[in-house]
mmCIF file of C-alpha atoms in Angstrom:
data_model
loop_
_atom_site.group_PDB
_atom_site.id
_atom_site.type_symbol
_atom_site.label_atom_id
_atom_site.label_comp_id
_atom_site.label_asym_id
_atom_site.label_seq_id
_atom_site.Cartn_x
_atom_site.Cartn_y
_atom_site.Cartn_z
ATOM 1 C CA UNK A 1 -32.682 -6.875 26.715
ATOM 2 C CA UNK A 2 -30.986 -7.457 23.397
ATOM 3 C CA UNK A 3 -31.176 -6.123 19.931
ATOM 4 C CA UNK A 4 -29.317 -6.477 16.669
ATOM 5 C CA UNK A 5 -29.953 -6.375 12.960
ATOM 6 C CA UNK A 6 -29.624 -10.035 12.237
ATOM 7 C CA UNK A 7 -31.425 -12.101 14.783
ATOM 8 C CA UNK A 8 -33.869 -10.784 17.343
ATOM 9 C CA UNK A 9 -33.574 -8.443 14.864
ATOM 10 C CA UNK A 10 -30.242 -6.305 14.609
ATOM 11 C CA UNK A 11 -26.361 -7.832 12.208
ATOM 12 C CA UNK A 12 -23.962 -10.601 12.118
ATOM 13 C CA UNK A 13 -23.935 -14.355 11.980
ATOM 14 C CA UNK A 14 -22.766 -14.417 15.589
ATOM 15 C CA UNK A 15 -24.844 -15.488 18.518
ATOM 16 C CA UNK A 16 -26.568 -13.258 21.043
ATOM 17 C CA UNK A 17 -23.785 -13.994 23.528
ATOM 18 C CA UNK A 18 -21.236 -12.713 20.974
ATOM 19 C CA UNK A 19 -22.838 -9.285 20.861
ATOM 20 C CA UNK A 20 -21.319 -6.489 22.955
ATOM 21 C CA UNK A 21 -22.914 -6.360 26.393
ATOM 22 C CA UNK A 22 -23.611 -2.743 27.294
ATOM 23 C CA UNK A 23 -23.154 -1.985 30.980
ATOM 24 C CA UNK A 24 -21.925 1.615 30.685
ATOM 25 C CA UNK A 25 -24.942 3.896 31.293
ATOM 26 C CA UNK A 26 -23.571 6.347 28.738
ATOM 27 C CA UNK A 27 -23.556 3.655 26.047
ATOM 28 C CA UNK A 28 -27.093 2.588 26.921
ATOM 29 C CA UNK A 29 -28.264 6.205 26.797
ATOM 30 C CA UNK A 30 -26.526 6.630 23.442
ATOM 31 C CA UNK A 31 -28.851 3.950 22.056
ATOM 32 C CA UNK A 32 -31.980 5.595 23.436
ATOM 33 C CA UNK A 33 -32.824 7.566 20.309
ATOM 34 C CA UNK A 34 -35.203 6.463 17.531
ATOM 35 C CA UNK A 35 -32.848 7.607 14.767
ATOM 36 C CA UNK A 36 -29.931 5.652 16.194
ATOM 37 C CA UNK A 37 -31.959 2.470 16.486
ATOM 38 C CA UNK A 38 -33.082 2.946 12.874
ATOM 39 C CA UNK A 39 -29.487 3.515 11.746
ATOM 40 C CA UNK A 40 -28.331 0.317 13.459
ATOM 41 C CA UNK A 41 -31.148 -1.647 11.859
ATOM 42 C CA UNK A 42 -30.311 -0.223 8.430
ATOM 43 C CA UNK A 43 -26.589 -0.984 8.766
ATOM 44 C CA UNK A 44 -27.422 -4.490 9.930
ATOM 45 C CA UNK A 45 -28.955 -5.215 6.529
ATOM 46 C CA UNK A 46 -25.889 -4.298 4.471
ATOM 47 C CA UNK A 47 -22.119 -4.358 4.435
ATOM 48 C CA UNK A 48 -21.746 -0.587 4.894
ATOM 49 C CA UNK A 49 -23.384 2.761 4.169
ATOM 50 C CA UNK A 50 -22.602 6.456 4.206
ATOM 51 C CA UNK A 51 -24.198 9.049 6.448
ATOM 52 C CA UNK A 52 -26.124 10.334 3.418
ATOM 53 C CA UNK A 53 -27.563 6.887 2.721
ATOM 54 C CA UNK A 54 -28.551 6.489 6.371
ATOM 55 C CA UNK A 55 -30.051 9.989 6.369
ATOM 56 C CA UNK A 56 -32.497 8.970 3.645
ATOM 57 C CA UNK A 57 -33.795 6.235 5.956
ATOM 58 C CA UNK A 58 -34.087 8.186 9.198
ATOM 59 C CA UNK A 59 -35.348 11.415 7.640
ATOM 60 C CA UNK A 60 -32.558 13.636 8.948
ATOM 61 C CA UNK A 61 -29.889 15.737 7.280
ATOM 62 C CA UNK A 62 -26.551 14.040 6.484
ATOM 63 C CA UNK A 63 -24.814 16.266 9.052
ATOM 64 C CA UNK A 64 -27.272 15.282 11.810
ATOM 65 C CA UNK A 65 -26.944 11.628 10.823
ATOM 66 C CA UNK A 66 -23.145 11.909 10.911
ATOM 67 C CA UNK A 67 -23.415 13.129 14.480
ATOM 68 C CA UNK A 68 -25.518 10.121 15.456
ATOM 69 C CA UNK A 69 -23.059 7.771 13.751
ATOM 70 C CA UNK A 70 -20.139 9.309 15.622
ATOM 71 C CA UNK A 71 -21.985 8.894 18.914
ATOM 72 C CA UNK A 72 -22.690 5.240 18.109
ATOM 73 C CA UNK A 73 -19.045 4.746 17.135
ATOM 74 C CA UNK A 74 -17.920 6.265 20.452
ATOM 75 C CA UNK A 75 -19.385 3.243 22.220
ATOM 76 C CA UNK A 76 -18.361 0.631 19.664
ATOM 77 C CA UNK A 77 -21.805 0.115 18.148
ATOM 78 C CA UNK A 78 -20.670 1.084 14.639
ATOM 79 C CA UNK A 79 -17.265 1.398 13.051
ATOM 80 C CA UNK A 80 -15.746 2.904 9.949
ATOM 81 C CA UNK A 81 -15.725 0.639 6.913
ATOM 82 C CA UNK A 82 -13.350 0.557 3.931
ATOM 83 C CA UNK A 83 -14.453 2.611 0.950
ATOM 84 C CA UNK A 84 -13.303 3.111 -2.623
ATOM 85 C CA UNK A 85 -13.395 6.902 -2.287
ATOM 86 C CA UNK A 86 -11.417 8.478 0.560
ATOM 87 C CA UNK A 87 -13.781 11.447 0.520
ATOM 88 C CA UNK A 88 -16.637 9.078 1.271
ATOM 89 C CA UNK A 89 -16.819 7.960 4.889
ATOM 90 C CA UNK A 90 -18.544 4.617 5.187
ATOM 91 C CA UNK A 91 -19.884 2.932 8.300
ATOM 92 C CA UNK A 92 -20.793 -0.604 9.254
ATOM 93 C CA UNK A 93 -22.445 -2.305 12.197
ATOM 94 C CA UNK A 94 -20.223 -3.767 14.897
ATOM 95 C CA UNK A 95 -22.542 -6.760 15.197
ATOM 96 C CA UNK A 96 -25.513 -5.797 17.313
ATOM 97 C CA UNK A 97 -25.840 -5.157 21.028
ATOM 98 C CA UNK A 98 -27.377 -6.451 24.204
ATOM 99 C CA UNK A 99 -28.204 -4.936 27.563
ATOM 100 C CA UNK A 100 -28.877 -6.860 30.701
ATOM 101 C CA UNK A 101 -25.919 -8.918 31.878
ATOM 102 C CA UNK A 102 -24.382 -7.295 34.969
ATOM 103 C CA UNK A 103 -26.307 -4.054 34.412
ATOM 104 C CA UNK A 104 -29.127 -4.717 36.859
ATOM 105 C CA UNK A 105 -27.065 -3.924 39.963
ATOM 106 C CA UNK A 106 -26.058 -0.464 38.729
ATOM 107 C CA UNK A 107 -28.782 2.153 39.382
ATOM 108 C CA UNK A 108 -27.422 4.390 36.609
ATOM 109 C CA UNK A 109 -27.501 1.542 34.076
ATOM 110 C CA UNK A 110 -31.033 0.643 35.114
ATOM 111 C CA UNK A 111 -32.136 4.271 34.732
ATOM 112 C CA UNK A 112 -30.573 4.400 31.265
ATOM 113 C CA UNK A 113 -32.320 1.162 30.312
ATOM 114 C CA UNK A 114 -35.629 2.726 31.348
ATOM 115 C CA UNK A 115 -35.078 5.264 28.561
ATOM 116 C CA UNK A 116 -34.108 2.648 25.988
ATOM 117 C CA UNK A 117 -36.662 -0.090 26.668
ATOM 118 C CA UNK A 118 -39.809 1.828 25.586
ATOM 119 C CA UNK A 119 -38.197 2.708 22.251
ATOM 120 C CA UNK A 120 -37.201 -0.906 21.547
ATOM 121 C CA UNK A 121 -40.623 -2.219 22.537
ATOM 122 C CA UNK A 122 -42.382 0.435 20.455
ATOM 123 C CA UNK A 123 -40.380 -0.509 17.340
ATOM 124 C CA UNK A 124 -41.501 -4.117 17.628
ATOM 125 C CA UNK A 125 -45.091 -3.094 18.325
ATOM 126 C CA UNK A 126 -45.123 -0.883 15.235
ATOM 127 C CA UNK A 127 -43.849 -3.697 13.003
ATOM 128 C CA UNK A 128 -46.590 -5.994 14.327
ATOM 129 C CA UNK A 129 -49.274 -3.341 13.746
ATOM 130 C CA UNK A 130 -48.062 -2.802 10.174
ATOM 131 C CA UNK A 131 -48.335 -6.520 9.471
ATOM 132 C CA UNK A 132 -51.859 -6.845 10.817
ATOM 133 C CA UNK A 133 -52.972 -3.584 9.190
ATOM 134 C CA UNK A 134 -51.912 -5.099 5.858
ATOM 135 C CA UNK A 135 -54.164 -8.126 6.369
ATOM 136 C CA UNK A 136 -56.199 -7.676 3.160
ATOM 137 C CA UNK A 137 -52.997 -7.798 1.095
ATOM 138 C CA UNK A 138 -51.064 -10.416 3.061
ATOM 139 C CA UNK A 139 -50.025 -13.705 1.479
ATOM 140 C CA UNK A 140 -52.356 -16.293 3.077
ATOM 141 C CA UNK A 141 -49.531 -18.764 3.639
ATOM 142 C CA UNK A 142 -47.388 -16.228 5.483
ATOM 143 C CA UNK A 143 -50.452 -14.992 7.349
ATOM 144 C CA UNK A 144 -51.258 -18.490 8.610
ATOM 145 C CA UNK A 145 -47.680 -19.042 9.744
ATOM 146 C CA UNK A 146 -47.302 -15.753 11.628
ATOM 147 C CA UNK A 147 -48.204 -16.036 15.288
ATOM 148 C CA UNK A 148 -48.279 -14.309 18.601
ATOM 149 C CA UNK A 149 -49.059 -15.694 22.014
ATOM 150 C CA UNK A 150 -48.942 -14.816 25.659
ATOM 151 C CA UNK A 151 -48.289 -17.234 28.502
ATOM 152 C CA UNK A 152 -48.248 -16.558 32.220
ATOM 153 C CA UNK A 153 -46.357 -18.949 34.484
ATOM 154 C CA UNK A 154 -45.396 -19.029 38.130
ATOM 155 C CA UNK A 155 -41.611 -19.469 38.203
ATOM 156 C CA UNK A 156 -38.657 -19.125 40.515
ATOM 157 C CA UNK A 157 -35.730 -16.920 39.555
ATOM 158 C CA UNK A 158 -33.694 -19.959 38.478
ATOM 159 C CA UNK A 159 -36.614 -21.340 36.460
ATOM 160 C CA UNK A 160 -36.961 -18.031 34.609
ATOM 161 C CA UNK A 161 -33.238 -18.118 33.840
ATOM 162 C CA UNK A 162 -33.658 -21.670 32.509
ATOM 163 C CA UNK A 163 -36.600 -20.646 30.322
ATOM 164 C CA UNK A 164 -34.881 -17.619 28.785
ATOM 165 C CA UNK A 165 -31.668 -19.582 28.215
ATOM 166 C CA UNK A 166 -33.621 -22.280 26.365
ATOM 167 C CA UNK A 167 -35.301 -19.660 24.171
ATOM 168 C CA UNK A 168 -31.969 -17.995 23.380
ATOM 169 C CA UNK A 169 -30.412 -21.363 22.505
ATOM 170 C CA UNK A 170 -33.220 -22.171 20.075
ATOM 171 C CA UNK A 171 -33.075 -18.751 18.390
ATOM 172 C CA UNK A 172 -29.299 -18.922 18.073
ATOM 173 C CA UNK A 173 -29.484 -22.370 16.471
ATOM 174 C CA UNK A 174 -31.760 -20.985 13.757
ATOM 175 C CA UNK A 175 -29.572 -17.881 13.304
ATOM 176 C CA UNK A 176 -26.559 -20.145 12.692
ATOM 177 C CA UNK A 177 -28.417 -22.447 10.293
ATOM 178 C CA UNK A 178 -30.064 -19.652 8.332
ATOM 179 C CA UNK A 179 -27.761 -16.576 8.407
ATOM 180 C CA UNK A 180 -29.789 -13.553 7.394
ATOM 181 C CA UNK A 181 -27.306 -11.729 5.181
ATOM 182 C CA UNK A 182 -26.323 -14.900 3.314
ATOM 183 C CA UNK A 183 -29.975 -15.464 2.354
ATOM 184 C CA UNK A 184 -30.754 -11.871 1.329
ATOM 185 C CA UNK A 185 -31.101 -12.718 -2.365
ATOM 186 C CA UNK A 186 -33.555 -15.597 -1.948
ATOM 187 C CA UNK A 187 -37.027 -14.796 -3.230
ATOM 188 C CA UNK A 188 -38.669 -17.431 -1.032
ATOM 189 C CA UNK A 189 -37.541 -15.743 2.187
ATOM 190 C CA UNK A 190 -38.786 -12.707 4.099
ATOM 191 C CA UNK A 191 -37.450 -10.824 7.065
ATOM 192 C CA UNK A 192 -39.084 -12.245 10.177
ATOM 193 C CA UNK A 193 -39.124 -10.358 13.470
ATOM 194 C CA UNK A 194 -39.088 -12.634 16.511
ATOM 195 C CA UNK A 195 -39.574 -11.030 19.901
ATOM 196 C CA UNK A 196 -39.455 -12.896 23.179
ATOM 197 C CA UNK A 197 -40.479 -10.900 26.219
ATOM 198 C CA UNK A 198 -40.001 -12.593 29.566
ATOM 199 C CA UNK A 199 -40.268 -10.514 32.724
ATOM 200 C CA UNK A 200 -41.797 -10.745 36.187
ATOM 201 C CA UNK A 201 -45.202 -9.089 36.441
ATOM 202 C CA UNK A 202 -44.679 -6.047 38.709
ATOM 203 C CA UNK A 203 -46.063 -6.393 42.208
ATOM 204 C CA UNK A 204 -47.861 -3.656 44.151
ATOM 205 C CA UNK A 205 -44.591 -2.369 45.621
ATOM 206 C CA UNK A 206 -42.927 -2.160 42.175
ATOM 207 C CA UNK A 207 -45.507 -0.011 40.414
ATOM 208 C CA UNK A 208 -44.700 3.647 39.840
ATOM 209 C CA UNK A 209 -46.400 6.069 42.194
ATOM 210 C CA UNK A 210 -47.536 9.620 41.585
ATOM 211 C CA UNK A 211 -45.332 12.295 43.045
#
């Protein structure tokens, strides 16, 4: 699982492999909050922001937002940024995040990821619903170019690794060629959310059971 405010979505011009890999269950749990994901997305779009500016986006008080920022900073997901006014504490993204590498063997990390994953998936689902709900007002050219698809394949573990690595390589090549922040002022561009979900379909022995 990965996320950032610049590619998959997202915050830097770095690649997915450059983003901090979260294996500490406490860090993963720290992400599992809608307001914190929204804060990271907001900071990924700009050089820095104050807690008050972030509060306007997440719909919380500045004091509550400051708490969330401090929790994110505790695990290196945000950091303090230089400001012109010492009384004004500014924050910036540390460059995104990813979860997955070396976390699967730790039961605590897997349990924490179970809390985070539904929130990340729901954010992407909501963006897709908003786009399709706006169909009557959508630019026809952008509408025709947008796409979604689903493919089911029968793969070995190594073949799945090969597939996901190829997808990551392609996405990273575009992120390097077309850095998001550098193109923010172009009127012929729009933010595009690309989600790639690749996972084994759960078998009968992997489905949750009633207790």
